[in-house]
């Protein structure tokens, strides 16, 4: 859980002082039981609470504006482009003509922003369960304002599972921009084999592609959920590609997984050609060679993924460290 510390008042936080030390305001996230990651703050820009989640927008010194939900850092303005370019562009570039896209989650708006850069896209359905988060991001994340008001966007406030269950149409690409599977969180069921098999896959067109964020993917952290989600998807789809990239503000390597019943045959030269032809503007992080590198996982992670046997089900769900609530009495340090 994330705590706001020293000099900043939020959710019951208070101030203490120690002689001889420079006062500073910090956000502290507990990554593991014995590991915490801290950010110095310029201040707290806004706090809110929905029926599902606690929401905080911070102004951090190293990473600029940072969105924190349920005490877990979601993205920062300095490096969110790495996460969102990796989530969106490989799947859309591998599809021959992506026109209709469904986003599970994505209330921040950054995923829609990157999708709308693709000239082929006609329609995007963004389905997020938490209207308060969406409204919060509309108001405070100005970089995504155009995406929220793009005429091609249909914003749906609903559980993605329920929305896909009742949908009649099929999509070229489905993007899982969901919160991490944390205990008591709102969306861990959207990582299960039954969901992928019975609800999501039937909503993909014959040559459709599914891509999802899949949690930490570092040498030690990938066994939290990344390897299990990978193993689950390879039981549902014929072709599955895991890939990863370092996200500085996450203090870890992050993972994504792309899956389809059609093979992924795009090489780096054709990727670059499609980027030039089909994407408006220039990517800051991803090009053909970068994706090739991202999909070449380390020996330790490859071996672990090959040996993974656990399937993600509601009864055997795995969670990353954390809980689905922010502390109401934040610790105070200086």
Coordinates of C-alpha atoms in Angstrom, one line a residue:
X1 CA 0.0 0.0 0.0
X2 CA 1.2 3.5 -0.7
X3 CA 1.8 6.0 2.1
X4 CA 2.2 9.8 1.9
X5 CA 4.9 10.8 4.3
X6 CA 6.2 13.9 6.0
X7 CA 4.6 17.3 5.6
X8 CA 1.7 16.2 3.3
X9 CA -1.7 15.6 4.6
X10 CA -3.8 13.0 2.9
X11 CA -6.1 10.3 4.1
X12 CA -5.2 11.1 7.7
X13 CA -1.5 11.7 7.2
X14 CA 0.2 14.1 9.7
X15 CA 3.5 16.0 10.0
X16 CA 6.4 15.3 12.3
X17 CA 9.7 17.0 12.5
X18 CA 13.3 16.1 13.3
X19 CA 16.0 18.6 14.1
X20 CA 18.8 18.9 11.6
X21 CA 17.1 17.2 8.7
X22 CA 15.7 18.8 5.6
X23 CA 11.9 18.5 5.5
X24 CA 10.7 16.6 2.5
X25 CA 7.4 15.1 1.4
X26 CA 7.5 11.5 0.2
X27 CA 5.2 8.9 -1.4
X28 CA 6.2 5.4 -0.3
X29 CA 4.9 2.3 -2.0
X30 CA 5.5 -1.1 -0.5
X31 CA 6.6 -3.3 -3.4
X32 CA 7.2 -6.4 -1.3
X33 CA 7.0 -7.1 2.4
X34 CA 10.6 -6.1 2.9
X35 CA 11.0 -3.6 0.0
X36 CA 9.7 -0.1 -0.3
X37 CA 10.1 2.4 -3.1
X38 CA 9.9 6.2 -2.3
X39 CA 9.4 9.3 -4.3
X40 CA 10.1 12.8 -3.2
X41 CA 7.1 15.0 -3.8
X42 CA 6.5 18.6 -4.7
X43 CA 3.0 18.2 -3.5
X44 CA -0.3 16.4 -3.7
X45 CA -2.4 17.7 -6.5
X46 CA -5.7 15.9 -5.9
X47 CA -7.2 13.0 -3.9
X48 CA -10.5 11.2 -4.5
X49 CA -12.3 8.0 -3.6
X50 CA -14.7 5.9 -5.7
X51 CA -16.8 2.9 -4.7
X52 CA -14.0 0.7 -6.0
X53 CA -10.7 2.5 -5.5
X54 CA -8.8 5.3 -3.8
X55 CA -7.3 7.8 -6.3
X56 CA -4.4 10.2 -5.8
X57 CA -2.6 12.5 -8.2
X58 CA 0.9 13.4 -7.0
X59 CA 3.5 15.9 -8.2
X60 CA 6.7 13.9 -7.8
X61 CA 10.2 15.4 -8.1
X62 CA 11.8 12.6 -10.2
X63 CA 8.8 11.6 -12.4
X64 CA 6.4 14.6 -12.6
X65 CA 2.7 14.0 -12.2
X66 CA 1.9 10.5 -10.9
X67 CA -1.4 8.7 -10.8
X68 CA -1.8 6.4 -7.8
X69 CA -4.8 4.0 -7.4
X70 CA -5.3 1.9 -4.3
X71 CA -1.8 2.8 -3.1
X72 CA -0.2 1.4 -6.3
X73 CA 1.6 3.7 -8.8
X74 CA -0.2 3.5 -12.2
X75 CA 1.8 5.8 -14.3
X76 CA 3.9 9.0 -14.4
X77 CA 4.1 11.7 -17.0
X78 CA 7.8 11.3 -17.5
X79 CA 7.8 7.6 -18.5
X80 CA 4.2 6.5 -19.2
X81 CA 5.0 6.5 -22.9
X82 CA 7.1 3.4 -22.4
X83 CA 4.3 1.4 -20.9
X84 CA 1.6 2.6 -23.3
X85 CA 3.6 2.3 -26.5
X86 CA 4.6 -1.2 -25.6
X87 CA 1.0 -2.1 -24.7
X88 CA -0.6 -0.7 -27.9
X89 CA 1.6 -0.7 -30.9
X90 CA 2.9 -4.2 -31.2
X91 CA -0.6 -5.7 -31.4
X92 CA -1.9 -3.0 -33.8
X93 CA 1.2 -3.2 -36.0
X94 CA 1.0 -7.0 -36.2
X95 CA -2.7 -6.8 -37.3
X96 CA -3.0 -6.2 -41.1
X97 CA -5.7 -3.7 -40.8
X98 CA -6.8 -2.8 -37.2
X99 CA -10.1 -0.9 -37.4
X100 CA -12.1 -1.8 -34.3
X101 CA -10.5 -1.9 -30.9
X102 CA -11.9 -2.8 -27.4
X103 CA -10.0 -1.5 -24.3
X104 CA -10.6 -3.3 -21.0
X105 CA -9.9 -0.6 -18.4
X106 CA -7.8 2.2 -19.7
X107 CA -9.6 4.9 -17.7
X108 CA -6.5 7.0 -17.7
X109 CA -6.9 7.7 -21.4
X110 CA -3.3 7.1 -22.5
X111 CA -4.1 3.8 -24.2
X112 CA -6.8 5.4 -26.3
X113 CA -4.4 8.2 -27.1
X114 CA -1.9 5.8 -28.5
X115 CA -4.5 3.8 -30.4
X116 CA -5.9 6.9 -32.1
X117 CA -2.4 7.6 -33.6
X118 CA -3.1 4.6 -35.9
X119 CA -4.6 5.9 -39.2
X120 CA -6.6 2.7 -39.8
X121 CA -8.6 2.9 -36.6
X122 CA -12.3 3.7 -37.0
X123 CA -13.8 2.8 -33.6
X124 CA -12.6 2.3 -30.1
X125 CA -14.7 1.0 -27.2
X126 CA -13.1 1.9 -23.9
X127 CA -14.8 0.0 -21.0
X128 CA -13.8 1.0 -17.5
X129 CA -15.7 0.0 -14.4
X130 CA -14.9 3.1 -12.4
X131 CA -16.6 6.3 -13.6
X132 CA -14.9 8.3 -10.9
X133 CA -11.4 7.3 -12.1
X134 CA -12.4 8.2 -15.7
X135 CA -13.7 11.6 -14.7
X136 CA -10.7 12.2 -12.5
X137 CA -8.3 11.5 -15.4
X138 CA -10.4 13.6 -17.8
X139 CA -10.0 16.5 -15.4
X140 CA -6.4 16.2 -14.4
X141 CA -4.5 14.4 -17.1
X142 CA -4.5 17.0 -19.8
X143 CA -2.2 15.1 -22.1
X144 CA -5.1 12.8 -22.9
X145 CA -7.8 15.4 -23.3
X146 CA -8.0 14.9 -27.1
X147 CA -8.4 11.2 -26.8
X148 CA -11.4 11.5 -24.4
X149 CA -13.1 13.8 -26.9
X150 CA -12.2 11.9 -30.1
X151 CA -15.4 11.1 -32.1
X152 CA -14.2 7.5 -32.6
X153 CA -14.3 6.8 -28.9
X154 CA -17.3 5.1 -27.2
X155 CA -16.8 5.3 -23.5
X156 CA -18.7 2.6 -21.5
X157 CA -18.8 2.5 -17.7
X158 CA -19.3 -1.1 -16.9
X159 CA -17.4 -4.3 -16.0
X160 CA -15.5 -5.4 -19.0
X161 CA -16.5 -9.0 -18.5
X162 CA -20.2 -8.0 -18.5
X163 CA -19.8 -5.7 -21.5
X164 CA -18.0 -8.3 -23.6
X165 CA -20.5 -11.0 -22.6
X166 CA -23.5 -9.0 -24.0
X167 CA -21.6 -7.6 -27.0
X168 CA -22.7 -8.7 -30.5
X169 CA -19.8 -7.3 -32.5
X170 CA -16.3 -8.7 -32.8
X171 CA -13.1 -6.7 -32.7
X172 CA -9.7 -6.7 -34.5
X173 CA -7.8 -6.1 -31.3
X174 CA -8.7 -6.3 -27.6
X175 CA -6.4 -4.5 -25.2
X176 CA -6.2 -5.4 -21.5
X177 CA -5.2 -2.2 -19.8
X178 CA -6.4 -3.4 -16.4
X179 CA -5.2 -2.7 -12.9
X180 CA -2.8 -5.3 -11.5
X181 CA -4.4 -8.4 -10.0
X182 CA -4.2 -7.5 -6.4
X183 CA -6.2 -9.2 -3.6
X184 CA -9.6 -7.5 -3.1
X185 CA -9.0 -5.5 -6.3
X186 CA -11.7 -5.0 -8.9
X187 CA -10.4 -7.0 -11.9
X188 CA -8.4 -10.1 -11.1
X189 CA -11.1 -12.2 -12.6
X190 CA -10.3 -10.7 -16.0
X191 CA -7.0 -12.6 -16.0
X192 CA -8.6 -16.1 -15.7
X193 CA -8.7 -18.9 -18.2
X194 CA -12.4 -19.1 -18.2
X195 CA -12.7 -15.4 -19.0
X196 CA -10.2 -15.6 -21.9
X197 CA -11.7 -18.8 -23.3
X198 CA -15.4 -18.2 -23.0
X199 CA -15.9 -14.5 -23.1
X200 CA -12.9 -12.6 -24.6
X201 CA -11.8 -14.9 -27.4
X202 CA -15.3 -15.2 -29.0
X203 CA -15.3 -11.4 -29.2
X204 CA -12.2 -11.4 -31.4
X205 CA -12.4 -11.6 -35.2
X206 CA -10.8 -14.6 -36.8
X207 CA -7.5 -12.9 -37.2
X208 CA -7.9 -10.8 -34.1
X209 CA -5.2 -10.1 -31.5
X210 CA -5.4 -9.8 -27.7
X211 CA -2.8 -8.0 -25.7
X212 CA -2.6 -7.4 -22.0
X213 CA -0.4 -5.9 -19.4
X214 CA 0.8 -8.8 -17.3
X215 CA 2.5 -7.3 -14.2
X216 CA 6.2 -7.3 -13.1
X217 CA 8.5 -9.3 -15.4
X218 CA 11.9 -8.9 -13.7
X219 CA 14.3 -11.8 -13.0
X220 CA 12.8 -12.2 -9.6
X221 CA 9.4 -10.6 -9.9
X222 CA 8.1 -12.4 -13.0
X223 CA 6.8 -15.3 -11.0
X224 CA 4.2 -13.1 -9.2
X225 CA 1.7 -13.2 -12.0
X226 CA 3.5 -12.8 -15.4
X227 CA 4.5 -16.4 -15.9
X228 CA 1.1 -17.7 -14.8
X229 CA -0.8 -15.3 -17.1
X230 CA 1.5 -16.4 -19.9
X231 CA 0.8 -20.1 -19.2
X232 CA -2.9 -19.4 -19.1
X233 CA -3.0 -17.6 -22.4
X234 CA -1.0 -20.4 -24.2
X235 CA -3.7 -22.8 -23.3
X236 CA -6.3 -20.6 -25.0
X237 CA -4.5 -19.2 -28.1
X238 CA -2.2 -20.9 -30.6
X239 CA 0.4 -18.1 -30.7
X240 CA 1.6 -16.3 -27.6
X241 CA 4.4 -13.7 -27.3
X242 CA 5.6 -12.4 -24.0
X243 CA 7.7 -9.2 -23.9
X244 CA 9.0 -6.7 -21.4
X245 CA 10.6 -3.4 -20.8
X246 CA 12.1 -1.5 -17.9
X247 CA 9.8 1.2 -16.5
X248 CA 12.0 3.6 -14.3
X249 CA 9.1 4.8 -12.1
X250 CA 8.0 1.2 -11.4
X251 CA 11.6 0.3 -10.3
X252 CA 11.2 -3.0 -12.2
X253 CA 10.9 -4.6 -15.6
X254 CA 7.3 -4.7 -16.8
X255 CA 5.6 -7.4 -18.9
X256 CA 3.0 -7.6 -21.6
X257 CA 1.6 -10.6 -23.5
X258 CA 0.3 -10.7 -27.0
X259 CA -1.9 -13.7 -28.2
X260 CA -3.7 -14.8 -31.3
X261 CA -4.7 -17.8 -33.3
X262 CA -2.9 -16.2 -36.3
X263 CA 0.9 -16.3 -36.3
X264 CA 3.0 -13.3 -35.6
X265 CA 5.3 -12.9 -38.6
X266 CA 6.3 -9.3 -38.5
X267 CA 10.0 -8.7 -38.6
X268 CA 11.6 -5.4 -37.4
X269 CA 12.0 -4.0 -40.9
X270 CA 8.3 -4.5 -41.7
X271 CA 7.4 -3.1 -38.3
X272 CA 9.3 0.1 -39.0
X273 CA 7.7 0.3 -42.4
X274 CA 4.2 0.0 -40.9
X275 CA 5.1 2.6 -38.2
X276 CA 6.0 5.1 -40.9
X277 CA 2.9 4.3 -43.0
X278 CA 0.3 3.9 -40.3
X279 CA 1.1 5.9 -37.2
X280 CA 0.8 9.6 -36.9
X281 CA 3.8 11.2 -35.1
X282 CA 6.9 9.6 -33.9
X283 CA 7.2 7.0 -31.2
X284 CA 9.5 7.9 -28.4
X285 CA 10.3 4.4 -27.3
X286 CA 9.2 1.6 -29.6
X287 CA 10.4 0.7 -33.1
X288 CA 11.0 -2.6 -34.8
X289 CA 14.4 -3.4 -33.2
X290 CA 13.1 -2.3 -29.8
X291 CA 10.3 -4.8 -30.0
X292 CA 12.6 -7.6 -31.1
X293 CA 14.8 -6.8 -28.1
X294 CA 11.7 -6.6 -25.8
X295 CA 10.6 -10.1 -26.8
X296 CA 14.0 -11.6 -26.2
X297 CA 13.6 -12.4 -22.5
X298 CA 16.5 -13.3 -20.2
X299 CA 17.5 -17.0 -19.8
X300 CA 16.1 -17.1 -16.3
X301 CA 12.7 -15.8 -17.3
X302 CA 12.5 -17.9 -20.5
X303 CA 13.2 -21.0 -18.5
X304 CA 10.7 -20.1 -15.8
X305 CA 8.0 -19.5 -18.4
X306 CA 8.7 -22.8 -20.1
X307 CA 8.3 -24.6 -16.8
X308 CA 5.3 -22.7 -15.6
X309 CA 2.3 -25.1 -14.9
X310 CA -0.1 -22.9 -12.9
X311 CA -3.3 -21.8 -14.7
X312 CA -4.9 -18.6 -13.6
X313 CA -8.4 -19.4 -12.3
X314 CA -10.7 -17.8 -9.8
X315 CA -9.9 -20.6 -7.4
X316 CA -6.1 -20.4 -8.0
X317 CA -5.6 -16.7 -8.6
X318 CA -2.2 -15.2 -8.0
X319 CA -1.8 -11.6 -6.9
X320 CA 1.0 -9.1 -6.8
X321 CA 1.9 -7.8 -3.5
X322 CA -0.5 -5.2 -2.1
X323 CA -4.2 -4.8 -1.2
X324 CA -7.2 -3.2 -2.8
X325 CA -7.3 -0.2 -0.4
X326 CA -5.1 2.8 0.6
X327 CA -4.0 3.3 4.1
X328 CA -6.4 5.6 6.0
X329 CA -3.6 6.5 8.4
X330 CA -0.6 7.1 6.4
X331 CA 2.8 6.8 8.1
X332 CA 4.8 10.0 8.5
X333 CA 8.5 10.1 7.9
X334 CA 10.9 13.0 7.3

